[in-house]
mmCIF file of C-alpha atoms in Angstrom:
data_model
loop_
_atom_site.group_PDB
_atom_site.id
_atom_site.type_symbol
_atom_site.label_atom_id
_atom_site.label_comp_id
_atom_site.label_asym_id
_atom_site.label_seq_id
_atom_site.Cartn_x
_atom_site.Cartn_y
_atom_site.Cartn_z
ATOM 1 C CA ASP Q 1 -5.374 -225.252 137.352
ATOM 2 C CA ALA Q 2 -5.481 -227.487 140.413
ATOM 3 C CA GLY Q 3 -8.734 -225.941 141.627
ATOM 4 C CA ILE Q 4 -7.105 -224.150 144.728
ATOM 5 C CA THR Q 5 -8.537 -220.894 145.941
ATOM 6 C CA GLN Q 6 -7.063 -218.864 148.800
ATOM 7 C CA SER Q 7 -8.837 -216.289 150.695
ATOM 8 C CA PRO Q 8 -8.235 -213.458 151.493
ATOM 9 C CA ARG Q 9 -5.787 -212.682 148.934
ATOM 10 C CA HIS Q 10 -4.527 -209.575 150.685
ATOM 11 C CA LYS Q 11 -4.949 -208.558 154.242
ATOM 12 C CA VAL Q 12 -3.519 -205.969 156.505
ATOM 13 C CA THR Q 13 -3.896 -206.592 160.341
ATOM 14 C CA GLU Q 14 -2.698 -205.248 163.546
ATOM 15 C CA THR Q 15 -0.173 -206.935 165.852
ATOM 16 C CA GLY Q 16 -1.881 -209.071 168.422
ATOM 17 C CA THR Q 17 -5.058 -209.808 166.379
ATOM 18 C CA PRO Q 18 -6.084 -213.421 165.278
ATOM 19 C CA VAL Q 19 -6.058 -214.035 161.479
ATOM 20 C CA THR Q 20 -7.384 -216.975 159.572
ATOM 21 C CA LEU Q 21 -6.518 -217.811 156.090
ATOM 22 C CA ARG Q 22 -8.537 -220.186 154.103
ATOM 23 C CA CYS Q 23 -7.547 -222.648 151.373
ATOM 24 C CA HIS Q 24 -10.394 -224.334 149.305
ATOM 25 C CA GLN Q 25 -9.785 -227.167 146.912
ATOM 26 C CA THR Q 26 -12.433 -228.515 144.559
ATOM 27 C CA GLU Q 27 -10.738 -231.982 143.527
ATOM 28 C CA ASN Q 28 -10.879 -234.028 146.812
ATOM 29 C CA HIS Q 29 -7.037 -234.270 147.336
ATOM 30 C CA ARG Q 30 -5.929 -235.903 150.418
ATOM 31 C CA TYR Q 31 -2.808 -233.895 151.078
ATOM 32 C CA MET Q 32 -2.870 -230.132 151.675
ATOM 33 C CA TYR Q 33 -0.036 -227.769 152.778
ATOM 34 C CA TRP Q 34 0.551 -224.240 153.951
ATOM 35 C CA TYR Q 35 3.924 -222.576 153.029
ATOM 36 C CA ARG Q 36 5.258 -219.157 153.696
ATOM 37 C CA GLN Q 37 7.546 -217.240 151.377
ATOM 38 C CA ASP Q 38 10.157 -214.701 152.360
ATOM 39 C CA PRO Q 39 12.891 -213.142 150.537
ATOM 40 C CA GLY Q 40 16.067 -215.149 150.822
ATOM 41 C CA HIS Q 41 14.348 -218.066 152.482
ATOM 42 C CA GLY Q 42 12.458 -219.690 149.612
ATOM 43 C CA LEU Q 43 9.351 -221.427 150.631
ATOM 44 C CA ARG Q 44 9.122 -223.095 154.029
ATOM 45 C CA LEU Q 45 6.467 -225.510 155.219
ATOM 46 C CA ILE Q 46 4.286 -224.380 158.015
ATOM 47 C CA HIS Q 47 1.794 -227.171 158.508
ATOM 48 C CA TYR Q 48 0.392 -229.847 156.330
ATOM 49 C CA SER Q 49 -2.689 -232.220 156.432
ATOM 50 C CA TYR Q 50 -3.015 -235.719 155.164
ATOM 51 C CA GLY Q 51 -6.687 -236.089 155.867
ATOM 52 C CA VAL Q 52 -9.623 -234.715 157.647
ATOM 53 C CA LYS Q 53 -8.639 -233.818 161.279
ATOM 54 C CA ASP Q 54 -5.059 -235.267 160.414
ATOM 55 C CA THR Q 55 -2.468 -232.541 160.454
ATOM 56 C CA ASP Q 56 1.220 -232.155 161.342
ATOM 57 C CA LYS Q 57 3.904 -229.491 161.709
ATOM 58 C CA GLY Q 58 6.449 -228.324 159.241
ATOM 59 C CA GLU Q 59 9.703 -226.560 159.854
ATOM 60 C CA VAL Q 60 8.110 -223.148 160.756
ATOM 61 C CA SER Q 61 5.051 -223.977 162.767
ATOM 62 C CA ASP Q 62 5.547 -221.932 165.811
ATOM 63 C CA GLY Q 63 2.730 -219.142 166.048
ATOM 64 C CA TYR Q 64 0.560 -221.044 163.706
ATOM 65 C CA SER Q 65 -2.297 -223.553 164.016
ATOM 66 C CA VAL Q 66 -4.386 -225.353 161.307
ATOM 67 C CA SER Q 67 -7.621 -227.205 161.131
ATOM 68 C CA ARG Q 68 -9.244 -229.468 158.476
ATOM 69 C CA SER Q 69 -12.815 -230.289 159.289
ATOM 70 C CA LYS Q 70 -13.555 -231.308 155.725
ATOM 71 C CA THR Q 71 -11.643 -232.473 152.847
ATOM 72 C CA GLU Q 72 -11.937 -229.408 150.818
ATOM 73 C CA ASP Q 73 -10.842 -226.751 153.352
ATOM 74 C CA PHE Q 74 -7.677 -226.183 155.131
ATOM 75 C CA LEU Q 75 -7.467 -223.307 157.516
ATOM 76 C CA LEU Q 76 -4.334 -221.472 158.704
ATOM 77 C CA THR Q 77 -4.665 -219.441 161.837
ATOM 78 C CA LEU Q 78 -2.268 -216.926 163.401
ATOM 79 C CA GLU Q 79 -3.605 -216.758 166.982
ATOM 80 C CA SER Q 80 -1.876 -213.498 167.711
ATOM 81 C CA ALA Q 81 -0.275 -211.944 164.797
ATOM 82 C CA THR Q 82 3.275 -210.556 165.010
ATOM 83 C CA SER Q 83 5.189 -208.423 162.464
ATOM 84 C CA SER Q 84 7.497 -211.523 161.743
ATOM 85 C CA GLN Q 85 4.446 -213.153 160.291
ATOM 86 C CA THR Q 86 4.271 -210.635 157.580
ATOM 87 C CA SER Q 87 4.817 -212.771 154.619
ATOM 88 C CA VAL Q 88 3.124 -214.360 151.563
ATOM 89 C CA TYR Q 89 1.276 -217.600 152.297
ATOM 90 C CA PHE Q 90 0.800 -220.289 149.852
ATOM 91 C CA CYS Q 91 -1.689 -223.174 150.110
ATOM 92 C CA ALA Q 92 -0.829 -226.333 147.973
ATOM 93 C CA ILE Q 93 -2.312 -229.697 147.182
ATOM 94 C CA SER Q 94 -0.590 -232.951 146.244
ATOM 95 C CA THR Q 95 -1.580 -235.243 143.495
ATOM 96 C CA ARG Q 96 -0.166 -238.679 143.318
ATOM 97 C CA THR Q 97 -0.065 -240.897 140.203
ATOM 98 C CA PRO Q 98 1.471 -244.473 139.894
ATOM 99 C CA ASN Q 99 5.271 -244.562 139.236
ATOM 100 C CA SER Q 100 5.575 -240.821 139.498
ATOM 101 C CA GLY Q 101 5.070 -240.096 143.007
ATOM 102 C CA ASN Q 102 3.453 -236.840 144.148
ATOM 103 C CA THR Q 103 3.271 -233.561 142.509
ATOM 104 C CA ILE Q 104 2.415 -230.516 144.378
ATOM 105 C CA TYR Q 105 0.456 -227.623 142.960
ATOM 106 C CA PHE Q 106 0.066 -224.094 144.530
ATOM 107 C CA GLY Q 107 -2.608 -221.619 144.954
ATOM 108 C CA GLU Q 108 -2.131 -217.922 143.961
ATOM 109 C CA GLY Q 109 -1.046 -216.895 147.473
ATOM 110 C CA SER Q 110 -2.251 -214.726 150.358
ATOM 111 C CA TRP Q 111 -0.367 -211.486 151.127
ATOM 112 C CA LEU Q 112 -0.457 -210.726 154.843
ATOM 113 C CA THR Q 113 0.923 -207.556 156.391
ATOM 114 C CA VAL Q 114 1.087 -207.196 160.112
ATOM 115 C CA VAL Q 115 1.403 -203.628 161.314
ATOM 116 C CA ALA T 1 17.001 -235.456 155.555
ATOM 117 C CA GLN T 2 16.516 -234.052 152.069
ATOM 118 C CA SER T 3 17.699 -230.579 151.148
ATOM 119 C CA VAL T 4 18.332 -228.371 148.069
ATOM 120 C CA THR T 5 21.023 -225.878 147.344
ATOM 121 C CA GLN T 6 20.619 -223.366 144.541
ATOM 122 C CA LEU T 7 23.876 -221.834 143.440
ATOM 123 C CA GLY T 8 23.444 -218.252 142.645
ATOM 124 C CA SER T 9 20.597 -216.138 144.000
ATOM 125 C CA HIS T 10 20.627 -213.888 140.842
ATOM 126 C CA VAL T 11 21.421 -214.762 137.302
ATOM 127 C CA SER T 12 21.513 -212.339 134.520
ATOM 128 C CA VAL T 13 21.619 -213.270 130.763
ATOM 129 C CA SER T 14 21.130 -211.492 127.460
ATOM 130 C CA GLU T 15 18.142 -212.349 125.405
ATOM 131 C CA GLY T 16 19.000 -215.275 123.075
ATOM 132 C CA ALA T 17 21.770 -216.650 125.440
ATOM 133 C CA LEU T 18 21.902 -219.890 127.196
ATOM 134 C CA VAL T 19 20.076 -220.113 130.591
ATOM 135 C CA LEU T 20 21.707 -222.347 133.210
ATOM 136 C CA LEU T 21 20.303 -222.377 136.681
ATOM 137 C CA ARG T 22 22.093 -224.684 139.123
ATOM 138 C CA CYS T 23 20.529 -227.017 141.692
ATOM 139 C CA ASN T 24 22.256 -229.544 143.947
ATOM 140 C CA TYR T 25 20.221 -231.838 146.126
ATOM 141 C CA SER T 26 20.821 -234.131 149.151
ATOM 142 C CA SER T 27 18.649 -237.185 149.589
ATOM 143 C CA SER T 28 19.130 -240.416 151.373
ATOM 144 C CA VAL T 29 16.601 -242.163 148.976
ATOM 145 C CA PRO T 30 16.044 -241.850 145.286
ATOM 146 C CA PRO T 31 14.477 -238.379 144.858
ATOM 147 C CA TYR T 32 11.767 -236.891 143.065
ATOM 148 C CA LEU T 33 12.925 -233.398 141.882
ATOM 149 C CA PHE T 34 11.100 -230.486 140.704
ATOM 150 C CA TRP T 35 11.614 -226.973 139.103
ATOM 151 C CA TYR T 36 8.930 -224.245 139.741
ATOM 152 C CA VAL T 37 8.788 -220.778 138.273
ATOM 153 C CA GLN T 38 7.239 -217.883 139.965
ATOM 154 C CA TYR T 39 6.337 -214.652 138.055
ATOM 155 C CA PRO T 40 5.946 -211.426 140.140
ATOM 156 C CA ASN T 41 3.002 -211.434 142.407
ATOM 157 C CA GLN T 42 1.929 -214.869 141.385
ATOM 158 C CA GLY T 43 1.988 -218.370 142.670
ATOM 159 C CA LEU T 44 4.517 -221.160 141.792
ATOM 160 C CA GLN T 45 3.989 -222.958 138.531
ATOM 161 C CA LEU T 46 5.348 -226.368 137.883
ATOM 162 C CA LEU T 47 8.006 -226.322 135.145
ATOM 163 C CA LEU T 48 9.078 -229.966 135.242
ATOM 164 C CA LYS T 49 9.587 -232.917 137.355
ATOM 165 C CA TYR T 50 12.128 -235.789 137.463
ATOM 166 C CA THR T 51 10.563 -239.155 138.389
ATOM 167 C CA SER T 52 13.422 -241.526 137.555
ATOM 168 C CA ALA T 53 11.690 -242.436 134.102
ATOM 169 C CA ALA T 54 14.386 -240.463 132.219
ATOM 170 C CA THR T 55 17.375 -238.465 133.243
ATOM 171 C CA LEU T 56 16.697 -235.599 130.865
ATOM 172 C CA VAL T 57 13.363 -234.055 131.661
ATOM 173 C CA LYS T 58 11.600 -231.591 129.233
ATOM 174 C CA GLY T 59 9.220 -229.046 130.715
ATOM 175 C CA ILE T 60 7.246 -226.217 129.610
ATOM 176 C CA ASN T 61 8.373 -223.075 127.811
ATOM 177 C CA GLY T 62 11.465 -224.808 126.284
ATOM 178 C CA PHE T 63 13.097 -225.570 129.632
ATOM 179 C CA GLU T 64 14.759 -228.924 130.328
ATOM 180 C CA ALA T 65 16.667 -230.261 133.397
ATOM 181 C CA GLU T 66 19.193 -233.249 133.616
ATOM 182 C CA PHE T 67 19.408 -235.460 136.596
ATOM 183 C CA LYS T 68 22.875 -236.437 137.408
ATOM 184 C CA LYS T 69 23.108 -238.877 140.202
ATOM 185 C CA SER T 70 26.904 -238.783 140.459
ATOM 186 C CA GLU T 71 27.023 -235.152 140.824
ATOM 187 C CA THR T 72 23.605 -234.900 142.946
ATOM 188 C CA SER T 73 22.557 -232.175 140.546
ATOM 189 C CA PHE T 74 19.511 -231.168 138.643
ATOM 190 C CA HIS T 75 20.428 -228.053 136.708
ATOM 191 C CA LEU T 76 17.704 -226.238 134.650
ATOM 192 C CA THR T 77 18.638 -225.047 131.125
ATOM 193 C CA LYS T 78 17.034 -223.365 128.125
ATOM 194 C CA PRO T 79 19.050 -222.937 124.967
ATOM 195 C CA SER T 80 17.819 -219.375 124.208
ATOM 196 C CA ALA T 81 16.497 -216.903 126.703
ATOM 197 C CA HIS T 82 13.520 -214.821 126.072
ATOM 198 C CA MET T 83 12.355 -211.757 127.861
ATOM 199 C CA SER T 84 9.413 -213.489 129.255
ATOM 200 C CA ASP T 85 11.682 -215.993 131.097
ATOM 201 C CA ALA T 86 12.432 -213.305 133.693
ATOM 202 C CA ALA T 87 11.074 -214.641 136.956
ATOM 203 C CA GLU T 88 12.283 -216.474 140.019
ATOM 204 C CA TYR T 89 13.089 -220.256 139.799
ATOM 205 C CA PHE T 90 12.850 -222.739 142.590
ATOM 206 C CA CYS T 91 14.317 -226.207 142.734
ATOM 207 C CA ALA T 92 12.732 -228.724 145.227
ATOM 208 C CA VAL T 93 13.062 -232.194 146.365
ATOM 209 C CA SER T 94 10.291 -234.333 147.643
ATOM 210 C CA ALA T 95 10.789 -235.663 151.200
ATOM 211 C CA THR T 96 8.772 -238.465 152.700
ATOM 212 C CA GLN T 97 8.381 -238.556 156.608
ATOM 213 C CA GLY T 98 6.137 -240.942 158.295
ATOM 214 C CA GLY T 99 4.363 -241.746 155.095
ATOM 215 C CA SER T 100 3.682 -238.083 154.319
ATOM 216 C CA GLU T 101 5.188 -236.342 151.346
ATOM 217 C CA LYS T 102 6.247 -232.748 151.158
ATOM 218 C CA LEU T 103 8.495 -230.526 149.315
ATOM 219 C CA VAL T 104 11.831 -228.979 150.484
ATOM 220 C CA PHE T 105 12.653 -225.940 148.546
ATOM 221 C CA GLY T 106 15.918 -224.208 147.668
ATOM 222 C CA LYS T 107 16.054 -220.470 148.308
ATOM 223 C CA GLY T 108 15.401 -219.624 144.642
ATOM 224 C CA THR T 109 17.235 -217.953 141.751
ATOM 225 C CA LYS T 110 16.055 -214.725 140.292
ATOM 226 C CA LEU T 111 16.609 -214.739 136.487
ATOM 227 C CA THR T 112 17.038 -211.436 134.608
ATOM 228 C CA VAL T 113 16.990 -211.264 130.858
ATOM 229 C CA ASN T 114 18.672 -208.254 129.309
ATOM 230 C CA PRO T 115 17.524 -206.954 125.914
#
């Protein structure tokens, strides 16, 4: 258990509405990530953060923004949700140990449906 | 840029048979390689990780993977499949960009175990 909590776990929203997903961690890890998972695509990185107020884009960042105002929380916002953003969203954190690099652990996922 | 190819989106085996899930990677630097398992409606769980300490890596639930640099492969095996192994399996490579580390995933292989 990497101490990651995602909320909400399930949400149905309408096209054009804003949506914010929250990722909360309890172990003070520096790196946090948002991935989306879609059938046939595996997991694709949306955005990641390497510290408070330090974020960068992943491979599928269009239509998404993120914020990290404190170490423990990483927010993913869909400014105006579209049906193509219906997906399962996973938050992840990275731990790093000497001589073994990073290991990424995932939250339980947030199922988002845009109708 | 790092990438991962998983050969076979679906693999079916009989209970008690050998499980072999194939993964080939591309990386310009010595890679860290991972296998994750995902059970239905759950998050991803780390099975095992290659960090260059040993080419044969043992993971949880009786799985192991062998790193073969000459073949750029990191195939996952288990000598005897159990019904509880039915899940989706993802191979991933660690990629470093600008000092930040993230995972690049394959598209996944869904394992079915037949009684």
